[in-house]
PDB file of C-alpha atoms in Angstrom:
ATOM      1  CA  PHE A 152       0.000   0.000   0.000  1.00  0.00           C
ATOM      2  CA  LYS A 153       2.662   2.416  -1.116  1.00  0.00           C
ATOM      3  CA  GLU A 154       0.274   5.296  -1.905  1.00  0.00           C
ATOM      4  CA  ARG A 155      -0.096   6.087   1.794  1.00  0.00           C
ATOM      5  CA  GLY A 156       3.485   5.821   2.944  1.00  0.00           C
ATOM      6  CA  ILE A 157       6.927   4.431   2.453  1.00  0.00           C
ATOM      7  CA  ALA A 158       7.801   1.218   0.672  1.00  0.00           C
ATOM      8  CA  TYR A 159       8.293  -1.252   3.493  1.00  0.00           C
ATOM      9  CA  GLN A 160      10.753  -3.703   1.943  1.00  0.00           C
ATOM     10  CA  LYS A 161      13.932  -1.620   1.974  1.00  0.00           C
ATOM     11  CA  PHE A 162      14.954   1.676   3.522  1.00  0.00           C
ATOM     12  CA  GLU A 163      17.697   4.175   2.870  1.00  0.00           C
ATOM     13  CA  GLY A 164      19.382   4.365   6.261  1.00  0.00           C
ATOM     14  CA  PRO A 165      22.575   5.973   7.518  1.00  0.00           C
ATOM     15  CA  SER A 166      24.598   2.977   6.377  1.00  0.00           C
ATOM     16  CA  GLY A 167      22.891   2.607   2.990  1.00  0.00           C
ATOM     17  CA  ILE A 168      20.073   0.251   2.044  1.00  0.00           C
ATOM     18  CA  GLU A 169      18.714  -1.618   5.058  1.00  0.00           C
ATOM     19  CA  THR A 170      16.160  -4.401   5.295  1.00  0.00           C
ATOM     20  CA  HIS A 171      13.084  -3.874   7.431  1.00  0.00           C
ATOM     21  CA  PRO A 172      14.429  -5.780  10.497  1.00  0.00           C
ATOM     22  CA  ASP A 173      17.667  -3.778  10.386  1.00  0.00           C
ATOM     23  CA  PHE A 174      15.712  -0.544  10.034  1.00  0.00           C
ATOM     24  CA  ILE A 175      13.472  -1.377  13.014  1.00  0.00           C
ATOM     25  CA  LYS A 176      16.528  -2.336  15.076  1.00  0.00           C
ATOM     26  CA  SER A 177      18.244   0.965  14.232  1.00  0.00           C
ATOM     27  CA  ILE A 178      15.092   2.935  15.153  1.00  0.00           C
ATOM     28  CA  ARG A 179      14.786   1.052  18.456  1.00  0.00           C
ATOM     29  CA  GLU A 180      18.414   1.815  19.288  1.00  0.00           C
ATOM     30  CA  SER A 181      18.479   5.469  18.187  1.00  0.00           C
ATOM     31  CA  GLU A 182      15.037   6.438  19.545  1.00  0.00           C
ATOM     32  CA  GLY A 183      15.013   4.250  22.653  1.00  0.00           C
ATOM     33  CA  VAL A 184      11.914   2.357  21.446  1.00  0.00           C
ATOM     34  CA  PRO A 185      11.342  -0.701  23.647  1.00  0.00           C
ATOM     35  CA  GLU A 186      11.043  -4.248  22.295  1.00  0.00           C
ATOM     36  CA  GLY A 187       7.601  -5.371  21.240  1.00  0.00           C
ATOM     37  CA  PRO A 188       5.127  -4.454  18.519  1.00  0.00           C
ATOM     38  CA  ILE A 189       5.247  -1.000  16.993  1.00  0.00           C
ATOM     39  CA  VAL A 190       1.897   0.683  16.374  1.00  0.00           C
ATOM     40  CA  LEU A 191       1.995   3.867  14.329  1.00  0.00           C
ATOM     41  CA  ALA A 192      -1.159   5.858  15.066  1.00  0.00           C
ATOM     42  CA  SER A 193      -2.137   9.029  13.230  1.00  0.00           C
ATOM     43  CA  THR A 194      -5.077  11.069  12.019  1.00  0.00           C
ATOM     44  CA  GLU A 195      -5.984  12.334   8.592  1.00  0.00           C
ATOM     45  CA  GLY A 196      -8.518  15.084   7.949  1.00  0.00           C
ATOM     46  CA  LEU A 197      -9.570  15.376  11.604  1.00  0.00           C
ATOM     47  CA  ASP A 198      -9.174  18.301  13.966  1.00  0.00           C
ATOM     48  CA  GLU A 199      -6.886  16.690  16.524  1.00  0.00           C
ATOM     49  CA  ASP A 200      -8.395  17.964  19.752  1.00  0.00           C
ATOM     50  CA  GLU A 201      -7.951  16.428  23.204  1.00  0.00           C
ATOM     51  CA  THR A 202     -10.731  13.879  22.621  1.00  0.00           C
ATOM     52  CA  VAL A 203      -9.267  12.629  19.325  1.00  0.00           C
ATOM     53  CA  SER A 204      -5.806  12.520  20.869  1.00  0.00           C
ATOM     54  CA  THR A 205      -7.103  10.435  23.802  1.00  0.00           C
ATOM     55  CA  VAL A 206      -8.991   8.078  21.474  1.00  0.00           C
ATOM     56  CA  LEU A 207      -5.849   7.653  19.366  1.00  0.00           C
ATOM     57  CA  GLN A 208      -3.655   6.869  22.378  1.00  0.00           C
ATOM     58  CA  ASN A 209      -6.185   4.365  23.787  1.00  0.00           C
ATOM     59  CA  LEU A 210      -6.508   2.669  20.403  1.00  0.00           C
ATOM     60  CA  LYS A 211      -2.726   2.430  20.138  1.00  0.00           C
ATOM     61  CA  LYS A 212      -2.484   0.820  23.604  1.00  0.00           C
ATOM     62  CA  ASP A 213      -5.276  -1.634  22.753  1.00  0.00           C
ATOM     63  CA  ALA A 214      -3.583  -2.571  19.467  1.00  0.00           C
ATOM     64  CA  VAL A 215      -0.260  -3.219  21.215  1.00  0.00           C
ATOM     65  CA  ALA A 216      -2.027  -5.392  23.824  1.00  0.00           C
ATOM     66  CA  MET A 217      -3.809  -7.386  21.091  1.00  0.00           C
ATOM     67  CA  LEU A 218      -0.574  -7.920  19.176  1.00  0.00           C
ATOM     68  CA  TYR A 219       1.133  -9.174  22.349  1.00  0.00           C
ATOM     69  CA  ALA A 220      -1.841 -11.474  23.044  1.00  0.00           C
ATOM     70  CA  ALA A 221      -1.489 -12.878  19.522  1.00  0.00           C
ATOM     71  CA  SER A 222       2.258 -13.435  20.092  1.00  0.00           C
ATOM     72  CA  MET A 223       3.030 -10.902  17.356  1.00  0.00           C
ATOM     73  CA  GLU A 224       5.732  -9.021  19.201  1.00  0.00           C
ATOM     74  CA  ASP A 225       8.096  -8.178  16.364  1.00  0.00           C
ATOM     75  CA  VAL A 226       5.702  -6.450  13.974  1.00  0.00           C
ATOM     76  CA  GLU A 227       4.589  -3.003  12.902  1.00  0.00           C
ATOM     77  CA  LEU A 228       0.984  -1.904  12.376  1.00  0.00           C
ATOM     78  CA  SER A 229      -0.257   1.438  11.082  1.00  0.00           C
ATOM     79  CA  ILE A 230      -3.609   2.849  12.255  1.00  0.00           C
ATOM     80  CA  THR A 231      -5.120   6.033  10.843  1.00  0.00           C
ATOM     81  CA  LEU A 232      -8.234   7.651  12.271  1.00  0.00           C
ATOM     82  CA  CYS A 233     -10.177   9.837   9.864  1.00  0.00           C
ATOM     83  CA  GLY A 234     -13.644  11.132   9.040  1.00  0.00           C
ATOM     84  CA  ASP A 235     -16.216   9.860   6.577  1.00  0.00           C
ATOM     85  CA  GLU A 236     -15.029  12.119   3.768  1.00  0.00           C
ATOM     86  CA  THR A 237     -11.476  10.769   3.940  1.00  0.00           C
ATOM     87  CA  ILE A 238     -12.440   7.104   4.223  1.00  0.00           C
ATOM     88  CA  GLN A 239     -14.901   7.526   1.338  1.00  0.00           C
ATOM     89  CA  LYS A 240     -12.024   8.771  -0.827  1.00  0.00           C
ATOM     90  CA  TYR A 241      -9.924   5.679   0.022  1.00  0.00           C
ATOM     91  CA  ASN A 242     -12.918   3.370  -0.368  1.00  0.00           C
ATOM     92  CA  LYS A 243     -13.538   4.721  -3.861  1.00  0.00           C
ATOM     93  CA  GLN A 244      -9.856   4.579  -4.785  1.00  0.00           C
ATOM     94  CA  HIS A 245      -9.203   1.023  -3.570  1.00  0.00           C
ATOM     95  CA  ARG A 246     -12.596  -0.720  -3.682  1.00  0.00           C
ATOM     96  CA  GLN A 247     -14.456   1.368  -6.294  1.00  0.00           C
ATOM     97  CA  ILE A 248     -17.225   2.019  -3.736  1.00  0.00           C
ATOM     98  CA  ASP A 249     -18.114   5.718  -3.517  1.00  0.00           C
ATOM     99  CA  ALA A 250     -19.425   5.679   0.051  1.00  0.00           C
ATOM    100  CA  PRO A 251     -17.982   5.892   3.546  1.00  0.00           C
ATOM    101  CA  THR A 252     -17.351   2.700   5.497  1.00  0.00           C
ATOM    102  CA  ASP A 253     -16.243   1.933   9.033  1.00  0.00           C
ATOM    103  CA  VAL A 254     -12.836   0.313   8.436  1.00  0.00           C
ATOM    104  CA  LEU A 255     -10.511  -0.322   5.534  1.00  0.00           C
ATOM    105  CA  SER A 256      -7.689  -2.788   6.030  1.00  0.00           C
ATOM    106  CA  PHE A 257      -4.636  -3.188   3.870  1.00  0.00           C
ATOM    107  CA  PRO A 258      -2.701  -6.300   4.917  1.00  0.00           C
ATOM    108  CA  MET A 259       0.899  -6.524   3.845  1.00  0.00           C
ATOM    109  CA  GLU A 260       2.631  -9.672   2.703  1.00  0.00           C
ATOM    110  CA  ASP A 261       5.560  -8.922   4.968  1.00  0.00           C
ATOM    111  CA  GLU A 262       6.517 -10.709   8.158  1.00  0.00           C
ATOM    112  CA  TYR A 263       7.280  -7.421   9.952  1.00  0.00           C
ATOM    113  CA  MET A 264       4.905  -4.802   8.567  1.00  0.00           C
ATOM    114  CA  ILE A 265       1.528  -6.478   8.948  1.00  0.00           C
ATOM    115  CA  GLY A 266      -0.582  -3.716   7.423  1.00  0.00           C
ATOM    116  CA  ASP A 267      -2.550  -0.494   7.579  1.00  0.00           C
ATOM    117  CA  LEU A 268      -5.947   0.138   9.130  1.00  0.00           C
ATOM    118  CA  ILE A 269      -7.998   3.218   8.285  1.00  0.00           C
ATOM    119  CA  ILE A 270     -10.926   3.835  10.636  1.00  0.00           C
ATOM    120  CA  SER A 271     -13.672   6.437  10.291  1.00  0.00           C
ATOM    121  CA  VAL A 272     -14.360   7.933  13.709  1.00  0.00           C
ATOM    122  CA  GLU A 273     -17.639   9.422  12.445  1.00  0.00           C
ATOM    123  CA  THR A 274     -18.941   6.014  11.368  1.00  0.00           C
ATOM    124  CA  ALA A 275     -17.631   4.396  14.565  1.00  0.00           C
ATOM    125  CA  GLU A 276     -19.489   7.015  16.653  1.00  0.00           C
ATOM    126  CA  ARG A 277     -22.757   6.305  14.800  1.00  0.00           C
ATOM    127  CA  GLN A 278     -22.305   2.548  15.168  1.00  0.00           C
ATOM    128  CA  ALA A 279     -21.513   2.897  18.876  1.00  0.00           C
ATOM    129  CA  GLN A 280     -24.749   4.837  19.429  1.00  0.00           C
ATOM    130  CA  GLU A 281     -26.765   2.294  17.405  1.00  0.00           C
ATOM    131  CA  ARG A 282     -25.269  -0.567  19.433  1.00  0.00           C
ATOM    132  CA  SER A 283     -25.562   1.239  22.800  1.00  0.00           C
ATOM    133  CA  HIS A 284     -21.912   1.252  23.761  1.00  0.00           C
ATOM    134  CA  ASP A 285     -19.143   3.843  23.830  1.00  0.00           C
ATOM    135  CA  LEU A 286     -16.704   4.817  21.086  1.00  0.00           C
ATOM    136  CA  HIS A 287     -13.775   3.048  22.747  1.00  0.00           C
ATOM    137  CA  ASP A 288     -15.618  -0.293  22.673  1.00  0.00           C
ATOM    138  CA  GLU A 289     -16.641   0.257  19.055  1.00  0.00           C
ATOM    139  CA  LEU A 290     -13.079   0.977  17.969  1.00  0.00           C
TER     140      LEU A 290
END
């Protein structure tokens, strides 16, 4: 899924071309990132207020806990929270469906980078209300 980010197979690092495991190891060492799964969490097209920031951090913690529970400790997952307009654009681009949806997933065929998730907070909020639970549970 190169349209949304970097190519995951090889990276241009300080010592030249590095494979993904070498890149992750160098990031862990230089940035002091602890062992375990890496979850990259971001927003696209949302006003990142305190509520969105809290939701993002909770989702990141939940994702890390789920990856540990699945014994997937040496992987990287990308999660993007967005609104209906943004997810509709990706849904049309990748699935030829011109409508918002709740989640789009883009699995990677890579043993380290397992994939990207794009989640519409607006749709998740509606679904949470319909199902009588809070946004955190819905996400």
